[in-house]
Amino acid sequence: MNLSLIQNYAQQILASDVSGHDYWHLQRVAHLAQNLARQEQQLSPQQNDLLLASSYLHDTIDEKLVPDVQQALLKGREILRQAGLQEEQVELVTTAIQHLSYAANLEGPYPLPLFAQYVQDADRLDALGAIGIARAFAYGASHQQPIYDPHIPPIKLHSKTEYRQHQTSTINHFYEKLLSLQETMNTSAGQKIAQQRTKILTDFLAEFQAEWRGEK
Ligand code: ADP
Ligand code: NI
């Protein structure tokens, strides 16, 4: 598989992103997904190709990031074929990346093949820990969202529309989504890292609240 073809395409699509979905997010997801696979159950070279292709393509079909999702899917398929994947593998990758996101799974969980479970765990882990904090505030700023506003209560999210459209603050986003991501991991290696990275968030939130109240 010609991975650099897929990487160059992804880089081109997400070049100007400042909402936490830049090319480096894709690279971190690819590296961490491979790390999880090494800890759990080694993938065959073919499965590893599917993992890499999905990691680098997963946000190139995100409705927040591209103007036309159907067209982005067609283009993604074309790149995968050019990179040397067979039609069956193209199908596996495009189906997987359409079902990875948190928003897609609010409508009900989708049973992903093993390679995609690693990618999904890695994608979610990149929303936690130090990087997760940085990404949340980058996302918040790029969506004109306040850092924190005590008058906006956190809500329980049920649907994709609710998730995308409700007015919130970045601190609320931690309570509405990020703190519960650790319960959604597919793999035990992913879950272990999720617990460590969630602790970074809870420590950060405790410090934030104390500073907000002028206690220290
Ligand atoms: P997924 O990665 O499952 O597609 P998103 O695109 O919604 O999910 O989230 C990707 C990143 O954007 C995460 O780091 C997440 O914390 C951040 N993000 C999404 N919505 C918000 C929000 N309302 N406020 C702050 N950060 C957000
Ligand atoms: Ni992502």
Short mmCIF file of C-alpha atoms and ligand atoms in Angstrom, two decimals:
data_model
loop_
_atom_site.label_atom_id
_atom_site.label_comp_id
_atom_site.label_asym_id
_atom_site.label_seq_id
_atom_site.Cartn_x
_atom_site.Cartn_y
_atom_site.Cartn_z
CA MET A 1 0.00 0.00 0.00
CA ASN A 2 1.27 3.45 -0.91
CA LEU A 3 0.68 5.14 2.46
CA SER A 4 2.25 8.46 1.51
CA LEU A 5 -0.43 8.93 -1.14
CA ILE A 6 -3.10 8.69 1.57
CA GLN A 7 -1.07 10.87 3.95
CA ASN A 8 -0.54 13.58 1.33
CA TYR A 9 -4.25 13.61 0.51
CA ALA A 10 -5.22 13.92 4.20
CA GLN A 11 -2.66 16.66 4.72
CA GLN A 12 -4.11 18.60 1.82
CA ILE A 13 -7.71 18.27 3.11
CA LEU A 14 -6.94 19.23 6.72
CA ALA A 15 -4.10 21.68 6.03
CA SER A 16 -5.84 24.77 7.37
CA ASP A 17 -7.64 23.19 10.35
CA VAL A 18 -7.22 24.93 13.72
CA SER A 19 -10.07 23.10 15.50
CA GLY A 20 -7.93 20.20 16.75
CA HIS A 21 -8.46 18.04 13.66
CA ASP A 22 -5.23 18.82 11.87
CA TYR A 23 -2.89 16.35 10.17
CA TRP A 24 -0.95 15.74 13.40
CA HIS A 25 -4.13 14.41 15.00
CA LEU A 26 -4.26 11.80 12.22
CA GLN A 27 -0.63 10.89 12.75
CA ARG A 28 -1.07 10.54 16.52
CA VAL A 29 -4.12 8.32 15.94
CA ALA A 30 -2.14 6.11 13.54
CA HIS A 31 0.77 5.74 15.98
CA LEU A 32 -1.39 5.10 19.02
CA ALA A 33 -3.66 2.64 17.17
CA GLN A 34 -0.56 0.64 16.22
CA ASN A 35 0.68 0.81 19.79
CA LEU A 36 -2.68 -0.61 21.01
CA ALA A 37 -2.54 -3.39 18.40
CA ARG A 38 0.97 -4.34 19.59
CA GLN A 39 -0.24 -4.57 23.19
CA GLU A 40 -3.40 -6.52 22.38
CA GLN A 41 -3.48 -8.77 19.37
CA GLN A 42 -0.94 -8.29 16.59
CA LEU A 43 -2.58 -7.56 13.23
CA SER A 44 -1.62 -9.16 9.93
CA PRO A 45 0.22 -6.82 7.48
CA GLN A 46 -3.05 -6.51 5.51
CA GLN A 47 -5.02 -5.59 8.64
CA ASN A 48 -2.30 -3.13 9.60
CA ASP A 49 -2.72 -1.42 6.22
CA LEU A 50 -6.45 -1.05 6.93
CA LEU A 51 -5.62 0.43 10.34
CA LEU A 52 -3.22 2.97 8.82
CA ALA A 53 -5.51 3.91 5.93
CA SER A 54 -8.44 4.41 8.33
CA SER A 55 -6.36 6.46 10.77
CA TYR A 56 -5.22 8.88 8.08
CA LEU A 57 -8.58 9.14 6.33
CA HIS A 58 -11.00 9.15 9.26
CA ASP A 59 -11.47 12.92 9.56
CA THR A 60 -11.42 13.67 5.82
CA ILE A 61 -15.13 12.74 5.68
CA ASP A 62 -16.20 14.65 8.81
CA GLU A 63 -19.19 16.94 8.12
CA LYS A 64 -17.61 19.62 10.34
CA LEU A 65 -14.48 19.69 8.23
CA VAL A 66 -15.49 19.15 4.61
CA PRO A 67 -18.27 20.87 2.62
CA ASP A 68 -19.65 17.70 0.94
CA VAL A 69 -19.38 14.38 2.80
CA GLN A 70 -20.60 12.21 -0.13
CA GLN A 71 -18.05 13.75 -2.45
CA ALA A 72 -15.31 13.37 0.19
CA LEU A 73 -16.22 9.66 0.46
CA LEU A 74 -15.94 9.20 -3.30
CA LYS A 75 -12.60 10.96 -3.35
CA GLY A 76 -11.42 8.90 -0.36
CA ARG A 77 -12.31 5.67 -2.20
CA GLU A 78 -10.41 6.83 -5.24
CA ILE A 79 -7.29 7.58 -3.16
CA LEU A 80 -7.50 4.15 -1.51
CA ARG A 81 -7.67 2.45 -4.92
CA GLN A 82 -4.73 4.53 -6.15
CA ALA A 83 -2.82 3.55 -3.01
CA GLY A 84 -3.22 -0.09 -4.09
CA LEU A 85 -6.15 -1.39 -2.01
CA GLN A 86 -8.51 -3.97 -3.48
CA GLU A 87 -12.22 -3.11 -3.73
CA GLU A 88 -13.05 -5.25 -0.67
CA GLN A 89 -10.46 -3.40 1.43
CA VAL A 90 -11.67 -0.02 0.16
CA GLU A 91 -15.14 -1.00 1.38
CA LEU A 92 -13.83 -2.07 4.82
CA VAL A 93 -12.00 1.23 5.32
CA THR A 94 -14.82 3.49 4.13
CA THR A 95 -17.44 1.62 6.19
CA ALA A 96 -15.21 1.80 9.27
CA ILE A 97 -14.46 5.52 9.04
CA GLN A 98 -18.14 6.33 8.60
CA HIS A 99 -18.89 4.69 11.94
CA LEU A 100 -15.96 5.79 14.08
CA SER A 101 -17.10 9.09 15.46
CA TYR A 102 -18.61 9.77 18.84
CA ALA A 103 -21.55 11.50 17.16
CA ALA A 104 -22.24 8.50 14.87
CA ASN A 105 -22.30 6.21 17.91
CA LEU A 106 -24.78 8.38 19.82
CA GLU A 107 -27.35 6.87 17.45
CA GLY A 108 -26.41 3.39 18.72
CA PRO A 109 -23.06 1.55 18.85
CA TYR A 110 -21.80 -0.01 15.61
CA PRO A 111 -19.83 -3.30 15.69
CA LEU A 112 -16.42 -2.44 14.23
CA PRO A 113 -13.80 -4.91 12.96
CA LEU A 114 -10.71 -5.20 15.18
CA PHE A 115 -8.47 -2.84 13.16
CA ALA A 116 -11.14 -0.13 13.41
CA GLN A 117 -11.62 -0.71 17.13
CA TYR A 118 -7.98 0.26 17.62
CA VAL A 119 -8.45 3.36 15.48
CA GLN A 120 -11.60 4.35 17.36
CA ASP A 121 -9.89 3.91 20.74
CA ALA A 122 -6.88 5.95 19.56
CA ASP A 123 -9.16 8.70 18.19
CA ARG A 124 -10.98 8.91 21.53
CA LEU A 125 -7.74 8.83 23.51
CA ASP A 126 -6.56 11.87 21.53
CA ALA A 127 -9.49 13.76 23.11
CA LEU A 128 -8.09 12.95 26.59
CA GLY A 129 -4.90 13.82 28.48
CA ALA A 130 -2.77 16.91 27.85
CA ILE A 131 -3.43 16.80 24.12
CA GLY A 132 -7.15 16.37 24.70
CA ILE A 133 -7.22 19.53 26.85
CA ALA A 134 -5.34 21.49 24.17
CA ARG A 135 -7.67 20.20 21.44
CA ALA A 136 -10.84 20.99 23.41
CA PHE A 137 -9.84 24.65 23.85
CA ALA A 138 -8.74 24.91 20.22
CA TYR A 139 -12.11 23.49 19.14
CA GLY A 140 -13.95 25.83 21.52
CA ALA A 141 -12.19 28.93 20.21
CA SER A 142 -12.72 27.99 16.59
CA HIS A 143 -16.45 27.54 17.30
CA GLN A 144 -16.77 30.86 19.19
CA GLN A 145 -17.54 28.99 22.39
CA PRO A 146 -16.71 30.47 25.82
CA ILE A 147 -13.98 28.86 27.97
CA TYR A 148 -16.48 28.59 30.81
CA ASP A 149 -19.75 30.25 31.78
CA PRO A 150 -21.35 29.28 35.09
CA HIS A 151 -24.77 30.29 33.68
CA ILE A 152 -24.66 27.56 31.01
CA PRO A 153 -25.51 24.20 32.64
CA PRO A 154 -23.94 21.00 31.26
CA ILE A 155 -26.57 18.74 29.64
CA LYS A 156 -26.87 15.03 29.00
CA LEU A 157 -26.47 14.40 25.29
CA HIS A 158 -28.70 11.88 23.51
CA SER A 159 -28.54 12.54 19.79
CA LYS A 160 -26.11 13.63 17.14
CA THR A 161 -28.05 16.86 16.46
CA GLU A 162 -28.10 17.69 20.15
CA TYR A 163 -24.34 17.05 20.35
CA ARG A 164 -23.58 19.30 17.39
CA GLN A 165 -26.06 22.09 17.96
CA HIS A 166 -26.36 22.78 21.65
CA GLN A 167 -24.69 25.87 23.11
CA THR A 168 -22.04 24.94 25.59
CA SER A 169 -18.70 25.99 27.05
CA THR A 170 -15.45 24.13 26.68
CA ILE A 171 -15.36 23.30 30.39
CA ASN A 172 -18.91 21.87 30.08
CA HIS A 173 -17.71 19.71 27.20
CA PHE A 174 -15.45 17.89 29.66
CA TYR A 175 -18.49 16.92 31.76
CA GLU A 176 -20.79 16.31 28.79
CA LYS A 177 -18.42 14.05 26.88
CA LEU A 178 -14.75 13.78 27.73
CA LEU A 179 -15.01 12.34 31.25
CA SER A 180 -17.19 9.47 30.07
CA LEU A 181 -15.06 8.47 27.05
CA GLN A 182 -13.11 6.04 29.23
CA GLU A 183 -16.29 3.91 29.50
CA THR A 184 -16.51 3.53 25.73
CA MET A 185 -13.14 1.91 24.98
CA ASN A 186 -13.14 -1.22 22.82
CA THR A 187 -9.85 -2.67 24.04
CA SER A 188 -8.32 -3.17 27.48
CA ALA A 189 -5.04 -1.52 26.40
CA GLY A 190 -7.14 1.50 25.32
CA GLN A 191 -9.06 1.48 28.56
CA LYS A 192 -5.90 1.53 30.64
CA ILE A 193 -4.55 4.60 28.82
CA ALA A 194 -8.02 6.20 28.96
CA GLN A 195 -8.02 5.93 32.75
CA GLN A 196 -4.57 7.54 33.00
CA ARG A 197 -5.52 10.33 30.61
CA THR A 198 -8.88 10.96 32.31
CA LYS A 199 -7.01 11.57 35.56
CA ILE A 200 -5.14 14.41 33.76
CA LEU A 201 -8.55 15.94 32.96
CA THR A 202 -9.98 15.58 36.47
CA ASP A 203 -6.82 17.10 38.00
CA PHE A 204 -7.04 19.96 35.49
CA LEU A 205 -10.75 20.55 36.25
CA ALA A 206 -10.16 20.60 40.02
CA GLU A 207 -7.37 23.15 39.56
CA PHE A 208 -9.50 25.19 37.13
CA GLN A 209 -12.45 25.33 39.55
CA ALA A 210 -10.24 26.28 42.50
CA GLU A 211 -8.59 29.09 40.51
CA TRP A 212 -12.03 30.21 39.21
CA ARG A 213 -13.27 30.62 42.77
CA GLY A 214 -10.14 32.55 43.70
CA GLU A 215 -9.15 29.92 46.22
CA LYS A 216 -5.52 29.73 45.22
P1 ADP B 1 -14.87 12.46 17.05
O1 ADP B 1 -13.35 12.58 17.21
O2 ADP B 1 -15.42 11.23 17.68
O3 ADP B 1 -15.32 12.67 15.64
P2 ADP B 1 -15.47 15.19 17.66
O4 ADP B 1 -15.04 15.57 16.28
O5 ADP B 1 -16.76 15.72 18.16
O6 ADP B 1 -15.52 13.63 17.87
O7 ADP B 1 -14.36 15.60 18.67
C1 ADP B 1 -13.06 15.76 18.27
C2 ADP B 1 -12.34 16.75 19.16
O8 ADP B 1 -13.07 17.97 19.23
C3 ADP B 1 -12.19 16.25 20.58
O9 ADP B 1 -10.90 16.54 21.07
C4 ADP B 1 -13.26 16.99 21.33
O10 ADP B 1 -12.96 17.23 22.68
C5 ADP B 1 -13.36 18.29 20.58
N1 ADP B 1 -14.71 18.85 20.69
C6 ADP B 1 -15.85 18.43 20.09
N2 ADP B 1 -16.91 19.18 20.48
C7 ADP B 1 -16.41 20.10 21.35
C8 ADP B 1 -16.99 21.16 22.11
N3 ADP B 1 -18.28 21.46 22.05
N4 ADP B 1 -16.16 21.90 22.90
C9 ADP B 1 -14.84 21.64 22.98
N5 ADP B 1 -14.23 20.64 22.30
C10 ADP B 1 -15.01 19.89 21.49
NI NI B 2 -10.43 12.18 14.81
#
